[in-house]
Amino acid sequence: MDLSWALPTLVLLPLAGGVACWWTERLGLQWPRWIAALTFALDLLLLLWLWAQADIAAGLLSAPAASPQFFWEFQREWIPRFGISLHLGLDGLAILLIALTTILGLVAVLCSWREIDRHVGFFHMNLLWNLAGVIGVFLALDLFLFFLLWEWMLVPMYFLIALWGHENPGGRGRVYAATKFFLFTQASGLIMLVAILALVFLHHESAGVWTFNYLDLLHTDISATAQYWLMLGFFVAFAVKLPALPFHPWLPDAHSQAPTAGSVDLAGVLLKTGAFGLLRFAITLFPDASAAFADTAMLLGVVGIVYGASLALAQTDIKRFVAYTSISHMGFVLLGIYSGQMLALQGVVIQLLAHGISTGALFVLCGELYERIHSREFAAMGGLGQRAPRYATALMFFGLASLGLPGLGNFIGEILILFGAFKTAPVLTILAASGLIFGAVYSLLMLQKVLHGPASSDAPIEDLVPRESAMLLALMGLLLAMGLYPQPLLDTAHASLATILLLAGGVGS
Amino acid sequence: MKPIELLSLAPLLIVAAGAVLLMLLIAFGRHHQATAQLCSLIFAAALLACWQAPGSDSITPLLSFDAAARSVQALVILAGLAVTLLLYGYLQELTEPVEEMYLLLLLAVLGAGVLAGARHAAALLLGLEIMTVALFAMIAYPRGRTQALEATVKYLVLSAAASATLLFGIALLYAASGSLLLSDWQATPGDGLALLGGAMLLAGLGFKLSLVPFHLWTVDVYHGAPAPVTAVLATISKASVAALLLRYLSGLEPAAALQAALSLIAAATILFGNLLALLSQNVKRLLAYSSIAHLGYLLVPILLGGPLATEAVLFYLAAYTVTTLGAFGVVSGISSGQAMRDADSFAAYRGLFWRRPYLTSVMTPMLLSLAGVPLTAGFLAKFYVLAAAVEQQAWGLITMVILGSAIGLYYYLRLTIVMFQSPAGGRPAREGRLSETSITAGVALATMFLLVFWWGIWPQDLIAWLAAA
């Protein structure tokens, strides 16, 4: 069945929904919220339907395809002068990540229900447009279109942080955090644009035709030095997004000063675009250069794991704490991508999904706590276990997920990555495994500071309302399902990962 | 040459005849609305006249009809039309006679059109001087403003010096080549008199384009001039001179020393333009510095040459003109000619989203386009510049463009967010009434808004038009 029309629909639906949110604010503050929630729900249903229609079994039975296969592709001519077209394609990896995007989008809308009361329509428009850009990034197969959507994600997120964010008492403002985020991402994006242009020109020189099509550019004949520089150009942009050290300074400020929905969006979804970019573009377009760079990349990953974890231990602000644990978890992802093993790549996919859900949930919990006690400092918390039992259960669940408790998705992700990477880089993997121990330390320490110990004040704290409980229960269910039975997810991504591995050739070996 | 071939000159002829007609109209009776309407009609007719096949080079030795000439002529006429619409509301409240401003605008556009098509020293000088002298008067127009008078005097003196340098350069080139045609200058070997003459010519043109180190006049003059006139300075004046520079440099044989000198100028312009804008607390000065930086980006494909260069320069000029008109149009939209100064402090823009939501909806895409955010024409313009540079493998210049863009983002974003922040007193009330003047300005701004997005999302139309021109 030709469902190629569904691909632009996945992107256009949030766009249209965003505009509708902005206009309907005059009818009442509830209108934008409901429209945004419904838009994400619709998008999710469309994706689930596509998932059901996709022929996943075929990808499992056959040998890995030499060129990327997509369940459906959509292509329209756009700027023929440069061979740029509107080219979208849906494969297993994209299905999983778009599902994560729409689910977290819905969570972001639900958790902002009470928190955002100024310019509600404009807020939801920015949220919807941001995630429309992300969905487009997961679908784009034309490098110009990919770059355009990559940059598109930035402006709505800038507004989200700058206009609805929190101030840091004693620190720089939210505009500072938003600007830092924008500058880092835009500057690295421009470097990637130059790399894209160079790749297209080199292809033009060797093949005589202008094209920005990913599938055409895959086997361009380039010299080894040129390939290395181009790979670095792509790597910088994705490393800033991931974030990999030393490109991470934007993250703690942006995450802690964004509004809750912004943090959920950033940590849950935007970081995954960096990993996706590495998988889809960086290692496949430049296999030899990536192989040469693999050791450095894996080292950066391990350093990120240890650094993120160490700094998380030093934080007094709960959101900054979660932000640094994100850096730590994404270090595993970087290690897994450059190890060049199928098992590790599968671990990367599960880690992306599980991290998205668990960190998204943690930020939701941080936001809910802020709504109640108006502070993000650990000193203002304590003894919440007795004062808000349902909240405490949720926080404990996701704290344990973050540390990698078996039975939950994060464990599967991290352990598969470690198993896979051990074959290629045993020493680095041993160092990375210390991340599991660090994870335990910081998560349990956080739980102890927030939930146990003497209460910092006797004021009653409202426990979770039904809306919040339902949302968190759903996320808990997803994480448990991922941890107990991840095979369907691995099957969906199998064909894409196999082809990526084939194209990436000698990476890590 | 058959007389019918004179039709190729129709845009310029219409503007010239229109200037005379307007002058007679003003002499017979002063009426602001009628003058503005006639002026817009003249520009509209001239714009329509641009839609024709290119003329041949045999029509006149003074003017060429290549892609650069025709597209930039159309661009300056479009800019003239937009500025007319902006001037109407801006000048409405002035107590002194205002009709001459439209006459001066027509003359400035005429000069710019001639300059854009010039391939002979006479046309170059004619065009340059008509445009410059018209601008002198336009900058000082609101007589009550001492700041405007100061700006005019600065522009007058420095422009005279630059024109003198230019003339000296032309004289030296004439001595070296024996001809006043640009093509003959390009053919003369570049040493001795020709080298000196060429350098002085470039210095004179560099002044007009606000390239470092000839940029020192720019910010004060932009700041002092009334906002619509700043728009003219930033777009019409720059576009025409850029077209001339493109024509001159693309015909020259590539020389390493020249490339190096121009690369240094481009890098310095990008760097200084962006860094100095960081320190600005005034919107007009910020936009002035940003326009200096943009001319630096524009210089990159001009100096590098190559197959993509002409396309890149013309696309960049189109995108830059439309964006700058939009930005200065918003500034003139919230200012009035009668006031002592334009609304150019940051405080005047705080909370603009609630006071004037439509103006903010225009200003935000303009700023994002200047910053090079995708979906806007400014992004594709920067894409073209980077493409032209990557093709010539000018990695140093590419680094400067990226660095400049990153620095630029900071101050564009700062201004953007200021418009959305509520001032200390709480959310401000909605201002701005629907009136004849606001609608005319609104039409101009809406057109710029649409063009920025049309050329940003679907550039194929513009690319095809520029290639066919």
CSV table of C-alpha atoms in Angstrom, one decimal, chain A residues 22 25 77-82 84 86 118-119 122 129 144 147-149 151-152 155 158-159 162-163 174-175 178-179 182-183 186-187 190-191 193-194 197-199 201-202 204-205 210 212, chain B residues 307-308 311 353-354 361 364 368 371-375 379-380 382-384 386-388 390-391 393 395 398 401-402 405-406 409-410 413-414 416-417 420-422 427 456-460 463:
chain,number,residue,atom,x,y,z
A,22,TRP,CA,-1.9,30.4,18.3
A,25,GLU,CA,-5.9,31.4,22.4
A,77,GLU,CA,11.2,18.5,-6.8
A,78,TRP,CA,12.1,21.6,-5.0
A,79,ILE,CA,15.2,23.5,-6.2
A,80,PRO,CA,16.2,21.7,-9.4
A,81,ARG,CA,19.2,24.2,-9.9
A,82,PHE,CA,21.0,22.3,-7.1
A,84,ILE,CA,17.5,19.6,-4.1
A,86,LEU,CA,11.7,17.3,-0.7
A,118,ARG,CA,1.1,33.3,29.9
A,119,HIS,CA,0.7,33.4,26.1
A,122,PHE,CA,2.2,31.0,21.4
A,129,TRP,CA,6.7,23.6,15.6
A,144,PHE,CA,19.5,20.4,2.3
A,147,PHE,CA,19.9,20.9,7.3
A,148,LEU,CA,16.9,23.2,7.0
A,149,LEU,CA,14.9,21.1,9.5
A,151,GLU,CA,18.1,24.6,12.0
A,152,TRP,CA,14.3,24.8,12.2
A,155,VAL,CA,14.1,29.0,16.8
A,158,TYR,CA,14.9,29.5,21.7
A,159,PHE,CA,11.6,31.1,22.3
A,162,ALA,CA,13.8,32.6,26.6
A,163,LEU,CA,10.1,33.5,27.2
A,174,ARG,CA,17.1,32.4,30.9
A,175,VAL,CA,17.8,34.5,27.8
A,178,ALA,CA,18.6,30.2,25.4
A,179,THR,CA,21.2,32.3,23.5
A,182,PHE,CA,21.2,28.7,19.9
A,183,LEU,CA,24.8,29.9,19.3
A,186,GLN,CA,23.8,27.2,15.0
A,187,ALA,CA,27.5,27.6,14.7
A,190,LEU,CA,26.9,26.1,9.8
A,191,ILE,CA,30.1,24.0,10.0
A,193,LEU,CA,26.5,23.1,6.1
A,194,VAL,CA,29.9,23.7,4.8
A,197,LEU,CA,28.3,21.7,0.4
A,198,ALA,CA,31.8,20.3,0.1
A,199,LEU,CA,30.4,16.8,-0.2
A,201,PHE,CA,30.6,19.7,-4.8
A,202,LEU,CA,33.0,16.8,-4.7
A,204,HIS,CA,29.5,17.1,-8.7
A,205,GLU,CA,33.1,17.0,-9.7
A,210,TRP,CA,24.2,18.3,-8.7
A,212,PHE,CA,21.7,16.7,-2.3
B,307,PRO,CA,30.6,29.8,-12.1
B,308,LEU,CA,28.4,30.3,-9.0
B,311,GLU,CA,24.2,33.9,-9.3
B,353,PHE,CA,4.7,42.4,20.3
B,354,TRP,CA,1.8,43.6,22.4
B,361,SER,CA,5.5,39.8,13.0
B,364,THR,CA,11.1,39.0,13.6
B,368,LEU,CA,15.9,36.0,11.5
B,371,ALA,CA,20.8,36.1,10.9
B,372,GLY,CA,20.5,33.4,8.2
B,373,VAL,CA,17.8,31.2,9.9
B,374,PRO,CA,16.4,28.7,7.4
B,375,LEU,CA,13.0,29.3,5.6
B,379,PHE,CA,19.4,31.7,4.7
B,380,LEU,CA,19.5,30.9,1.1
B,382,LYS,CA,24.2,32.8,2.9
B,383,PHE,CA,23.9,29.3,1.5
B,384,TYR,CA,24.8,30.7,-2.0
B,386,LEU,CA,29.0,29.4,1.2
B,387,ALA,CA,28.4,27.4,-2.0
B,388,ALA,CA,30.4,29.8,-4.1
B,390,VAL,CA,33.3,26.0,-1.2
B,391,GLU,CA,33.5,25.7,-4.9
B,393,GLN,CA,37.9,26.2,-1.8
B,395,TRP,CA,38.5,27.9,3.5
B,398,ILE,CA,34.4,30.3,4.8
B,401,VAL,CA,31.6,33.8,7.3
B,402,ILE,CA,30.7,31.1,9.9
B,405,SER,CA,27.2,34.5,11.4
B,406,ALA,CA,27.7,33.0,14.8
B,409,LEU,CA,23.1,35.6,15.9
B,410,TYR,CA,23.8,37.0,19.3
B,413,LEU,CA,18.4,37.3,18.9
B,414,ARG,CA,18.8,39.9,21.6
B,416,THR,CA,14.2,39.8,18.8
B,417,ILE,CA,13.7,38.7,22.3
B,420,PHE,CA,8.7,39.9,23.2
B,421,GLN,CA,9.6,40.9,26.7
B,422,SER,CA,7.0,42.8,28.8
B,427,ARG,CA,1.8,44.0,29.6
B,456,GLY,CA,13.3,31.5,1.3
B,457,ILE,CA,11.0,28.5,0.8
B,458,TRP,CA,10.6,28.4,-3.0
B,459,PRO,CA,13.7,30.1,-4.4
B,460,GLN,CA,13.5,28.4,-7.8
B,463,ILE,CA,16.8,31.7,-9.4
